Every structure is written in structure tokens, then in C-alpha cells.
XYZ file of C-alpha atoms in Angstrom:
332
model
C -78.938 49.342 100.651
C -81.044 51.460 98.361
C -83.010 54.350 99.799
C -85.867 56.540 98.740
C -83.762 58.674 96.404
C -85.975 58.822 93.314
C -89.063 60.248 95.065
C -87.012 63.071 96.580
C -84.645 63.768 93.701
C -86.762 66.645 92.407
C -87.051 68.170 95.857
C -83.315 67.852 96.402
C -82.551 69.593 93.125
C -84.962 72.449 93.805
C -84.194 73.118 97.441
C -80.598 72.041 98.037
C -79.631 75.714 98.367
C -82.436 76.642 100.779
C -80.201 77.013 103.895
C -77.801 79.310 102.047
C -80.689 81.449 100.726
C -82.186 81.767 104.201
C -78.905 83.027 105.600
C -78.314 85.327 102.652
C -81.498 87.355 103.297
C -80.868 87.479 107.020
C -83.404 84.825 107.928
C -82.967 81.522 109.705
C -84.252 78.002 109.175
C -88.017 77.550 109.049
C -89.567 75.747 112.006
C -91.561 72.570 111.383
C -93.651 71.426 114.351
C -93.874 67.623 114.322
C -96.448 65.892 116.504
C -95.375 62.437 117.706
C -96.466 59.823 120.208
C -94.553 60.450 123.413
C -92.905 57.020 123.456
C -93.200 56.100 119.770
C -90.379 54.836 117.594
C -90.535 57.968 115.391
C -88.778 59.728 118.258
C -85.664 57.667 117.550
C -85.261 59.148 114.109
C -86.190 62.687 115.101
C -83.739 62.571 118.002
C -80.949 61.480 115.656
C -81.972 64.142 113.131
C -81.883 67.042 115.579
C -78.874 65.773 117.540
C -76.798 65.522 114.373
C -78.100 68.861 113.058
C -79.487 67.281 109.904
C -82.630 69.397 110.098
C -80.734 72.697 110.161
C -78.346 71.442 107.503
C -81.382 71.202 105.234
C -82.863 74.569 106.108
C -85.381 73.620 108.786
C -85.592 73.496 112.554
C -87.647 70.606 113.888
C -89.753 71.218 116.972
C -90.916 67.925 118.482
C -94.390 68.100 120.061
C -95.219 64.957 122.097
C -98.727 63.527 122.501
C -100.117 60.722 124.630
C -102.059 59.053 121.816
C -102.613 58.920 118.076
C -106.009 60.573 118.253
C -104.526 63.534 120.116
C -101.899 64.071 117.422
C -104.556 63.844 114.689
C -106.647 66.485 116.440
C -103.585 68.713 116.872
C -102.879 68.578 113.132
C -106.504 69.375 112.345
C -106.409 72.306 114.779
C -103.163 73.679 113.340
C -101.239 73.117 116.565
C -98.622 71.103 114.665
C -97.541 71.145 111.025
C -96.945 67.437 110.588
C -97.654 64.051 112.175
C -96.994 60.426 111.327
C -100.081 58.509 110.233
C -101.120 56.031 107.541
C -102.196 56.662 103.966
C -105.606 55.124 104.630
C -106.404 57.883 107.120
C -105.186 60.490 104.640
C -107.284 59.093 101.795
C -110.348 58.955 104.029
C -109.844 62.566 105.121
C -109.401 63.697 101.517
C -112.636 61.925 100.571
C -114.306 64.176 103.148
C -112.785 67.324 101.659
C -109.611 67.763 103.736
C -106.304 68.521 102.014
C -103.920 66.252 103.933
C -101.190 64.518 101.992
C -98.653 61.776 102.699
C -94.908 61.184 102.226
C -93.586 57.653 103.010
C -91.811 57.147 106.327
C -91.524 53.380 106.879
C -92.554 50.035 105.412
C -92.178 48.310 108.793
C -95.470 46.633 109.665
C -96.832 44.205 112.209
C -96.069 40.497 112.127
C -97.879 37.399 113.330
C -95.409 35.882 115.783
C -95.344 32.348 117.198
C -93.061 30.677 119.765
C -89.877 29.231 118.352
C -90.898 25.685 119.302
C -94.470 26.000 118.017
C -95.828 23.286 115.704
C -97.628 25.935 113.634
C -96.185 25.922 110.110
C -98.669 28.054 108.169
C -101.969 29.890 108.479
C -103.843 26.628 108.006
C -102.459 25.371 111.308
C -104.051 28.193 113.296
C -107.477 26.566 113.576
C -108.574 26.217 117.201
C -105.808 28.455 118.539
C -105.757 31.560 120.711
C -104.555 34.579 118.749
C -103.775 38.034 120.100
C -104.369 41.020 117.821
C -103.032 44.503 118.421
C -104.761 47.292 116.554
C -108.343 46.074 116.753
C -110.618 44.078 114.444
C -110.141 46.551 111.550
C -106.343 46.450 111.660
C -105.154 46.331 108.031
C -102.653 43.528 108.616
C -105.223 41.396 110.430
C -107.746 41.836 107.609
C -105.164 40.925 104.964
C -104.004 37.863 106.872
C -107.603 36.734 107.325
C -108.276 37.132 103.606
C -105.124 35.186 102.730
C -105.984 32.359 105.161
C -109.456 32.056 103.660
C -108.141 32.090 100.081
C -105.237 29.671 100.497
C -106.406 27.421 103.344
C -110.186 27.853 103.447
C -109.843 28.917 107.089
C -111.903 31.628 108.772
C -109.437 32.813 111.397
C -111.919 35.062 113.199
C -114.605 32.372 113.466
C -112.452 29.317 114.150
C -110.164 30.734 116.826
C -110.298 32.538 120.134
C -109.314 36.116 119.283
C -107.983 38.440 121.984
C -107.699 42.140 121.143
C -105.540 44.236 123.413
C -102.743 46.706 123.950
C -99.435 45.772 122.271
C -97.329 45.425 125.457
C -100.001 43.329 127.181
C -100.311 40.983 124.203
C -96.538 40.638 123.959
C -96.392 39.616 127.609
C -99.219 37.100 127.171
C -97.305 35.593 124.267
C -94.229 35.245 126.475
C -96.183 33.467 129.201
C -97.777 31.061 126.728
C -101.320 32.399 127.054
C -101.403 33.032 123.309
C -100.531 30.594 120.530
C -99.816 33.475 118.159
C -99.806 37.263 118.359
C -100.099 39.909 115.641
C -98.232 42.874 117.032
C -96.638 46.109 115.871
C -93.191 45.806 114.308
C -91.103 46.848 117.315
C -92.948 44.508 119.693
C -92.543 41.730 117.134
C -88.814 42.505 116.935
C -88.462 42.174 120.713
C -90.241 38.810 120.626
C -88.001 37.730 117.767
C -84.954 38.513 119.889
C -86.392 36.165 122.543
C -86.711 33.250 120.138
C -90.140 33.800 118.598
C -90.435 33.463 114.846
C -92.500 35.221 112.222
C -95.325 33.158 110.748
C -96.276 35.953 108.351
C -95.954 39.732 108.268
C -98.398 42.285 106.976
C -96.057 42.907 104.048
C -95.925 39.175 103.265
C -99.717 39.057 103.232
C -100.023 42.149 101.044
C -97.554 40.777 98.479
C -99.329 37.420 98.481
C -102.596 39.246 97.829
C -101.291 41.291 94.910
C -98.795 44.053 95.659
C -95.408 43.915 93.959
C -93.342 45.051 96.929
C -93.474 46.528 100.436
C -95.801 49.498 100.826
C -94.926 52.279 103.251
C -97.528 51.708 105.941
C -97.013 55.071 107.645
C -95.726 58.425 106.512
C -95.333 62.112 107.234
C -98.750 63.740 106.974
C -99.322 67.467 106.467
C -101.695 69.848 104.719
C -101.179 70.689 101.072
C -101.725 74.360 101.755
C -98.877 74.279 104.287
C -96.617 72.708 101.641
C -97.724 75.345 99.129
C -96.952 78.178 101.550
C -93.744 76.634 102.921
C -92.268 74.487 100.124
C -88.689 74.877 101.318
C -89.684 73.767 104.822
C -91.470 70.610 103.640
C -88.850 69.594 101.122
C -86.037 70.500 103.491
C -87.636 68.311 106.153
C -88.020 65.392 103.732
C -84.370 65.720 102.752
C -83.408 65.756 106.434
C -85.528 62.641 106.909
C -83.692 60.905 104.077
C -80.293 61.988 105.434
C -81.204 60.664 108.883
C -82.318 57.341 107.459
C -79.066 57.109 105.499
C -77.132 57.731 108.703
C -79.056 55.185 110.780
C -78.837 52.640 107.980
C -75.071 52.788 107.715
C -73.742 53.817 111.132
C -73.953 51.585 114.190
C -72.423 54.415 116.225
C -75.380 56.680 115.448
C -77.627 54.293 117.370
C -75.625 54.348 120.592
C -77.190 57.597 121.927
C -80.643 56.180 121.126
C -80.296 53.036 123.212
C -81.790 54.575 126.351
C -84.799 55.796 124.375
C -85.249 52.386 122.726
C -85.203 50.561 126.077
C -84.124 47.182 124.694
C -84.351 44.240 127.064
C -80.850 43.124 126.105
C -78.224 43.310 123.350
C -80.167 40.882 121.168
C -83.279 43.077 121.294
C -81.178 46.184 120.595
C -79.647 44.630 117.484
C -82.950 43.215 116.237
C -84.718 46.556 116.598
C -81.992 48.203 114.528
C -82.196 45.513 111.849
C -85.970 45.767 111.541
C -85.863 49.574 111.445
C -83.353 49.414 108.615
C -85.461 46.908 106.704
C -88.362 49.349 106.943
C -86.610 52.217 105.168
C -88.589 52.909 101.970
C -86.514 52.106 98.895
C -88.896 52.369 95.959
C -89.975 55.138 93.617
C -93.055 57.213 94.288
C -94.715 55.734 91.205
C -94.248 52.172 92.488
C -95.449 53.150 95.952
C -98.622 54.735 94.600
C -99.348 51.816 92.261
C -99.093 49.248 95.046
C -101.008 51.415 97.493
C -103.853 51.648 94.987
C -103.815 47.849 94.724
C -103.796 47.468 98.495
C -106.579 50.023 98.902
C -108.774 48.079 96.462
C -108.149 44.896 98.448
C -109.031 46.582 101.714
C -112.177 48.088 100.219
C -113.234 44.625 99.098
C -112.495 43.155 102.531
C -113.611 45.919 104.894
C -115.796 48.166 102.774
C -116.699 51.734 103.634
C -116.431 51.051 107.361
C -112.689 50.562 106.910
C -111.619 52.845 104.067
C -114.359 55.476 103.926
C -116.695 56.466 101.104
C -114.242 56.257 98.206
C -113.901 52.960 96.324
C -110.347 53.877 95.279
C -107.370 55.721 96.741
C -108.235 59.417 96.595
C -106.099 61.486 94.246
C -103.536 63.589 96.090
C -103.115 61.146 98.969
C -99.402 61.018 98.104
C -97.528 64.320 98.221
C -97.003 65.601 94.667
C -93.594 66.983 95.624
C -92.193 63.450 95.781
C -91.738 63.542 92.000
C -92.935 61.073 89.389
C -90.494 58.298 90.295
C -89.048 58.083 86.761
């Protein structure tokens, strides 16, 4: 499996000696405060990182700061209570359009999928007419908008108008899918993985829809978000953290044993769910250059602007310059 080596090659070359330098002048590793959802999947990686000492090995000490919701973590970053959170590039671009200096480094390409029961007669988006569809993430969810646009283009179907749409919390929608109250459900990747382990199948994923609509490969849907001024003042901390992130992904991609201590945190329903969650996490590890990521994100942004307009993406008609962290390198 290939990993996100090219985007971090420059950082690795510049800061590989950071831990040794910190010890040489009597200092210790720099602390990076990372705000995360209390029960989010990002905790899996951060737990593996800190348990294996991969943060300190790269010159940083990660302090995990839990929050009950995404909005709370966003506010904490804006208030300076944490140095970094996980969010999406659309939020970063919108903030930059308003004058903020947030920037983004890819974390995962894992996105939501539209799941249907294994014995369903639905074969494609054209078969969804007259069905009941559950949507996690709300009416402006990027994956939902892309899937709607694809259904209209390829099948002349207006999914929102020709179906009963139920918006709700991911666990509630997953349960309604299990009990047969929904014909299809668009849910976040880890809920989709659990349904897959129970025999559901993927009709289409957000990545599938994006590629069908014009991107060349999977786009990292979420990433590490921090202020540029923090990166300027603490370059070794940011690049050390990103190297620790890469090392942790390498470990979790290649070692089944590294997942064993995470099982309790993952709370899989059974062995099948445990294995499927691992497989889907591994598939979501970014593997492309920064240049390719930015190019496809610009394409995807233009699509979303066309579909959702300013209400979705903000005032800028194109991805705002600086949305992607410049320290990722040029991807050559």
C-alpha cells in the first residue's frame, strides 16, 4: 500500500532531527493540543500514536482534548484553546474567505456511503424512485449533494423530490436501516462499515460520486486543521506531528496487532465488524501527492459551488488559496 509520502517528504527532510535538537539544547518535545470528538474515530489513531510513542519519536507530545461535538471543537480552535482539530477543507476554505488563516493537511479519504440491504432489488440510483432514504449530515451534506447531482445527470431522477427523505443522527439511521424502516441510508464511513459487516452492500460512496462527477481519484474529505501563524511559530511541532501521523498510519496499515488495544475503543458488534472497520480505515489512508489532492479538491469545490452555491461553500467561487498547508510540499 502506498501512503502519503510525497506531500511530507520535504517536512521529513527538514525536521527529521528535531527530537535530537530539542534534547541537545536541554528542551523537550513541543506539546500539540489536539481537539477531537469524544467518541470519534480519530481517537483510534491518536491512541495508537501516543501509546506507541510515535509522537515523542518525532519531537512532539500530543495532548488529546475531547469535545462533545464538532461545533465545540471548532470554537475551541478559534479561541486558541487547542492547536489543531480535524475538520473538512470546505470549512477551512470558507473561513479563509472570511479572513481567517486556518489551513488543512489531509487525514483521511474515508467518506460516507449509500448503503442498501443485501437482498435489496435496488441496482443503481435510478431504482431509488419512491423509496425511503435516510441521510446523515443534513440536506447540505457534500456526499448527498454529489449523489443527487449524479442521479439527475445519469438517470434524470430528482432524489430529494421523488423520495421520502429522513434526516437524522447516524446511529439512529443505522438502526432504522437494520429494522427495514429505510430502503437506503447514506451514513458516515464507520456506520456504513458496520452495516456492511451485517450484510448490507454499498450502492455508491461519496468518493464514487465525486469521481463520476469529475475528480481523478479519492479526495481527503477531512484533515488536520490549524492556524498558519501557529505553523509559522512552531514549524517543528506541526511537521513533527504530521510525520507522527504518517508513522501511525503506516503502523495501522501493516500491523494487525496494533489494532488489538483499540478494539475496546472501537466497540465492534462482532469480529466481522472489527475486521471491516480496519479494512475501511486502511482504504481511507491518503496515498496521493499534495498537487493531485489540491487539483481534485479544486474540481470538487467547483462542483459543489455549482450545486449548493454560496449557502454551501461560502462567498468564494473557487477554493481559497492557502486552504492546503504549504508545508506539505509541491507533490513533485
